Amino acid sequence: DAGVIQSPRHEVTEMGQEVTLRCKPISGHDYLFWYRQTMMRGLELLIYFNNNVPIDDSGMPEDRFSAKMPNASFSTLKIQPSEPRDSAVYFCASSFRKAYGYTFGSGTRLTVV
Amino acid sequence: GENVEQHPSTLSVQEGDSAVIKCTYSDSASNYFPWYKQELGKRPQLIIDIRSNVGEKKDQRIAVTLNKTAKHFSLHITETQPEDSAVYFCAPRTNNAGNMLTFGGGTRLMVKP
């Protein structure tokens, strides 16, 4: 298995632009998580899905952030409009049931200028 | 929600020495206790985990011990090597919180050759 696949690896965008981050979980995994990592705030859970259904989005910072999981093999995290304070590494992770740990993707380093 | 603290925040050891990192959590309903390792610029990776019905687990040079009464668990690394240098995160999970892991703030381990 190729693991959790995220794209793009790096994204540089101007303030006000729309940004879309993509994630393909490990085949067969039924949970998918979006995390944001910064030096100041560490690893923050933004949202997670179970069987494609959003379960907890209480970590989504504000209405500028949205996430979808249209099927078991694909999820997106969208920021519109983007702001410099959104600059961070965004990780996607997946897991199989509740009994196991997470497998993280390689992350997307987002820079908003 | 779960309150998670790691100590120390940084740890410097000489190659060959042992390292111990402690994680304290607040929710007595927590039942799964993993440790993740994140090398610079890489993704967090699960290195060892333990469940609430077990007091200790070993895997070669690493071990995790759990004290449910005191609500803490620790990562032990013996015979440290330079490649052990990384940031380590604990991430306990409460059964009541779905499949959500709450990550600690991280411990930066530096192994000096």
CSV table of C-alpha atoms in Angstrom, one decimal:
chain,number,residue,atom,x,y,z
A,1,ASP,CA,0.0,0.0,0.0
A,2,ALA,CA,1.3,3.5,-0.8
A,3,GLY,CA,0.2,4.9,2.5
A,4,VAL,CA,-1.8,8.1,2.9
A,5,ILE,CA,-1.2,10.3,-0.1
A,6,GLN,CA,-1.4,14.1,0.2
A,7,SER,CA,-1.1,16.7,-2.5
A,8,PRO,CA,0.3,19.2,-3.1
A,9,ARG,CA,3.5,18.8,-1.0
A,10,HIS,CA,4.0,22.6,-1.0
A,11,GLU,CA,1.7,25.4,-1.8
A,12,VAL,CA,2.5,29.1,-1.9
A,13,THR,CA,-0.5,31.4,-2.4
A,14,GLU,CA,-1.4,35.0,-2.1
A,15,MET,CA,-3.7,36.2,0.7
A,16,GLY,CA,-7.3,36.1,-0.4
A,17,GLN,CA,-6.9,33.1,-2.8
A,18,GLU,CA,-8.7,29.8,-2.5
A,19,VAL,CA,-6.5,26.8,-1.5
A,20,THR,CA,-7.5,23.2,-1.8
A,21,LEU,CA,-5.6,20.4,-0.1
A,22,ARG,CA,-6.2,16.8,-1.1
A,23,CYS,CA,-5.9,13.5,0.6
A,24,LYS,CA,-6.2,9.8,-0.3
A,25,PRO,CA,-6.4,7.5,2.7
A,26,ILE,CA,-5.2,4.0,2.9
A,27,SER,CA,-7.6,1.6,1.2
A,28,GLY,CA,-9.9,0.0,3.7
A,29,HIS,CA,-9.4,2.6,6.4
A,30,ASP,CA,-12.7,4.0,7.7
A,31,TYR,CA,-11.5,7.0,9.6
A,32,LEU,CA,-9.9,10.1,8.1
A,33,PHE,CA,-8.4,13.1,10.0
A,34,TRP,CA,-7.2,16.5,9.1
A,35,TYR,CA,-4.6,18.1,11.4
A,36,ARG,CA,-2.7,21.4,11.3
A,37,GLN,CA,0.8,21.8,12.8
A,38,THR,CA,2.4,25.0,13.8
A,39,MET,CA,5.2,25.8,16.1
A,40,MET,CA,2.9,27.9,18.4
A,41,ARG,CA,-0.1,25.5,18.6
A,42,GLY,CA,1.4,22.1,17.9
A,43,LEU,CA,-0.8,19.4,16.3
A,44,GLU,CA,-4.4,20.5,16.2
A,45,LEU,CA,-7.3,18.3,15.0
A,46,LEU,CA,-9.4,20.2,12.5
A,47,ILE,CA,-12.0,17.7,11.5
A,48,TYR,CA,-12.5,13.9,11.2
A,49,PHE,CA,-14.7,11.6,9.2
A,50,ASN,CA,-16.0,8.1,9.8
A,51,ASN,CA,-17.2,6.2,6.8
A,52,ASN,CA,-17.2,9.5,4.8
A,53,VAL,CA,-19.4,11.3,7.4
A,54,PRO,CA,-18.0,14.3,9.3
A,55,ILE,CA,-18.1,13.4,13.0
A,56,ASP,CA,-16.3,16.3,14.8
A,57,ASP,CA,-15.5,19.6,13.1
A,58,SER,CA,-15.1,21.6,16.3
A,59,GLY,CA,-11.5,22.3,15.5
A,60,MET,CA,-12.2,24.0,12.2
A,61,PRO,CA,-11.0,27.6,12.9
A,62,GLU,CA,-13.7,29.5,11.1
A,63,ASP,CA,-16.1,29.5,8.2
A,64,ARG,CA,-13.2,30.0,5.8
A,65,PHE,CA,-12.3,26.4,6.3
A,66,SER,CA,-14.4,23.5,4.9
A,67,ALA,CA,-13.8,19.8,4.4
A,68,LYS,CA,-15.5,17.2,2.3
A,69,MET,CA,-15.2,13.4,1.8
A,70,PRO,CA,-17.2,12.5,-1.2
A,71,ASN,CA,-16.1,8.9,-1.2
A,72,ALA,CA,-13.9,6.5,0.8
A,73,SER,CA,-10.8,7.2,-1.2
A,74,PHE,CA,-10.7,11.0,-1.3
A,75,SER,CA,-11.0,14.1,0.9
A,76,THR,CA,-10.4,17.8,0.5
A,77,LEU,CA,-9.7,20.6,2.8
A,78,LYS,CA,-10.5,24.0,1.4
A,79,ILE,CA,-9.6,27.5,2.7
A,80,GLN,CA,-11.4,30.4,1.1
A,81,PRO,CA,-10.2,33.1,1.4
A,82,SER,CA,-6.7,32.3,2.7
A,83,GLU,CA,-4.9,34.5,5.2
A,84,PRO,CA,-1.2,34.6,6.3
A,85,ARG,CA,-2.1,33.1,9.7
A,86,ASP,CA,-3.2,29.9,7.8
A,87,SER,CA,0.4,29.2,7.0
A,88,ALA,CA,1.2,25.8,8.5
A,89,VAL,CA,1.8,22.1,7.7
A,90,TYR,CA,-1.5,20.3,7.1
A,91,PHE,CA,-1.5,16.6,7.7
A,92,CYS,CA,-4.1,14.1,6.7
A,93,ALA,CA,-4.2,10.8,8.6
A,94,SER,CA,-6.3,7.6,8.4
A,95,SER,CA,-7.0,4.7,10.6
A,96,PHE,CA,-8.9,1.4,10.6
A,97,ARG,CA,-11.6,1.3,13.3
A,98,LYS,CA,-11.0,2.6,16.7
A,99,ALA,CA,-8.6,-0.1,17.8
A,100,TYR,CA,-5.6,1.1,15.9
A,101,GLY,CA,-3.3,4.2,15.6
A,102,TYR,CA,-3.2,6.7,12.8
A,103,THR,CA,-1.1,6.6,9.7
A,104,PHE,CA,-0.2,10.2,8.6
A,105,GLY,CA,0.5,11.4,5.1
A,106,SER,CA,3.6,13.5,4.3
A,107,GLY,CA,1.7,16.7,4.8
A,108,THR,CA,1.2,19.9,2.8
A,109,ARG,CA,3.3,22.9,3.7
A,110,LEU,CA,1.1,25.9,3.0
A,111,THR,CA,2.5,29.4,2.9
A,112,VAL,CA,0.1,32.3,2.4
A,113,VAL,CA,1.9,35.6,1.5
B,1,GLY,CA,-11.9,17.5,26.8
B,2,GLU,CA,-8.7,15.7,27.4
B,3,ASN,CA,-5.8,17.7,28.9
B,4,VAL,CA,-2.4,16.3,27.9
B,5,GLU,CA,1.0,17.4,29.1
B,6,GLN,CA,4.4,16.1,28.3
B,7,HIS,CA,7.6,16.5,30.2
B,8,PRO,CA,10.3,17.5,29.6
B,9,SER,CA,9.8,19.7,26.6
B,10,THR,CA,13.4,19.2,25.5
B,11,LEU,CA,15.8,16.4,26.5
B,12,SER,CA,19.5,16.1,25.6
B,13,VAL,CA,21.3,12.8,26.2
B,14,GLN,CA,24.6,11.3,25.3
B,15,GLU,CA,24.6,8.5,22.8
B,16,GLY,CA,24.2,5.2,24.6
B,17,ASP,CA,22.3,6.7,27.5
B,18,SER,CA,18.6,6.1,28.3
B,19,ALA,CA,15.8,8.7,27.8
B,20,VAL,CA,12.4,8.8,29.5
B,21,ILE,CA,9.5,11.1,28.5
B,22,LYS,CA,6.4,11.3,30.6
B,23,CYS,CA,2.9,12.1,29.5
B,24,THR,CA,0.1,13.1,31.9
B,25,TYR,CA,-3.5,13.0,30.9
B,26,SER,CA,-6.7,14.2,32.6
B,27,ASP,CA,-9.5,11.8,31.5
B,28,SER,CA,-9.7,8.6,33.5
B,29,ALA,CA,-11.7,7.1,30.7
B,30,SER,CA,-8.7,7.1,28.4
B,31,ASN,CA,-8.0,3.6,27.1
B,32,TYR,CA,-5.4,3.8,24.3
B,33,PHE,CA,-1.9,5.3,24.7
B,34,PRO,CA,0.3,5.7,21.7
B,35,TRP,CA,3.6,7.5,21.1
B,36,TYR,CA,4.5,9.1,17.8
B,37,LYS,CA,8.0,10.1,16.5
B,38,GLN,CA,8.4,13.0,14.2
B,39,GLU,CA,11.7,13.6,12.5
B,40,LEU,CA,12.5,17.1,11.2
B,41,GLY,CA,10.4,17.8,8.1
B,42,LYS,CA,8.7,14.4,8.2
B,43,ARG,CA,5.3,13.0,9.2
B,44,PRO,CA,4.5,11.8,12.7
B,45,GLN,CA,4.9,8.0,12.9
B,46,LEU,CA,3.5,5.6,15.4
B,47,ILE,CA,6.3,3.9,17.2
B,48,ILE,CA,4.6,2.1,20.1
B,49,ASP,CA,1.2,1.9,21.8
B,50,ILE,CA,-0.4,0.3,24.8
B,51,ARG,CA,-3.9,-0.3,25.9
B,52,SER,CA,-5.5,0.2,29.3
B,53,ASN,CA,-5.4,-3.5,30.2
B,54,VAL,CA,-1.6,-3.7,29.9
B,55,GLY,CA,1.0,-2.1,32.2
B,56,GLU,CA,4.0,-2.3,30.0
B,57,LYS,CA,5.0,-3.1,26.4
B,58,LYS,CA,8.5,-3.4,24.9
B,59,ASP,CA,9.7,-3.4,21.3
B,60,GLN,CA,13.5,-3.7,21.1
B,61,ARG,CA,15.0,-0.5,22.5
B,62,ILE,CA,11.7,1.3,23.2
B,63,ALA,CA,9.1,0.6,25.9
B,64,VAL,CA,6.0,2.2,27.2
B,65,THR,CA,4.7,2.0,30.8
B,66,LEU,CA,1.3,2.9,32.0
B,67,ASN,CA,0.1,4.0,35.4
B,68,LYS,CA,-3.7,4.4,35.1
B,69,THR,CA,-4.2,5.3,38.8
B,70,ALA,CA,-1.8,8.3,38.5
B,71,LYS,CA,-3.0,9.0,34.9
B,72,HIS,CA,0.4,9.0,33.2
B,73,PHE,CA,2.4,6.9,30.8
B,74,SER,CA,6.0,7.1,29.8
B,75,LEU,CA,8.2,6.3,26.8
B,76,HIS,CA,11.6,4.7,27.6
B,77,ILE,CA,14.4,4.6,25.0
B,78,THR,CA,17.5,2.6,25.9
B,79,GLU,CA,20.9,2.7,24.3
B,80,THR,CA,20.0,5.9,22.4
B,81,GLN,CA,21.4,6.5,19.0
B,82,PRO,CA,21.7,9.7,17.0
B,83,GLU,CA,18.8,8.6,14.7
B,84,ASP,CA,16.6,8.7,17.8
B,85,SER,CA,16.8,12.5,17.7
B,86,ALA,CA,13.3,13.7,16.9
B,87,VAL,CA,10.2,15.2,18.5
B,88,TYR,CA,8.1,12.6,20.4
B,89,PHE,CA,4.4,13.1,20.9
B,90,CYS,CA,2.0,11.2,23.2
B,91,ALA,CA,-1.6,11.1,22.1
B,92,PRO,CA,-4.0,9.4,24.6
B,93,ARG,CA,-7.5,8.5,23.4
B,94,THR,CA,-10.7,8.5,25.4
B,95,ASN,CA,-13.3,6.0,24.5
B,96,ASN,CA,-15.9,8.7,24.9
B,97,ALA,CA,-14.2,10.9,22.3
B,98,GLY,CA,-14.9,8.7,19.3
B,99,ASN,CA,-11.6,8.0,17.6
B,100,MET,CA,-10.0,11.2,18.5
B,101,LEU,CA,-6.4,11.4,19.7
B,102,THR,CA,-5.3,14.4,21.7
B,103,PHE,CA,-1.7,15.2,21.1
B,104,GLY,CA,0.7,16.5,23.7
B,105,GLY,CA,2.9,19.4,23.0
B,106,GLY,CA,5.9,17.2,22.1
B,107,THR,CA,9.3,16.5,23.5
B,108,ARG,CA,12.4,17.3,21.5
B,109,LEU,CA,15.0,14.6,22.0
B,110,MET,CA,18.6,15.3,21.0
B,111,VAL,CA,21.1,12.5,21.1
B,112,LYS,CA,24.7,13.7,21.1
B,113,PRO,CA,27.3,11.4,19.5
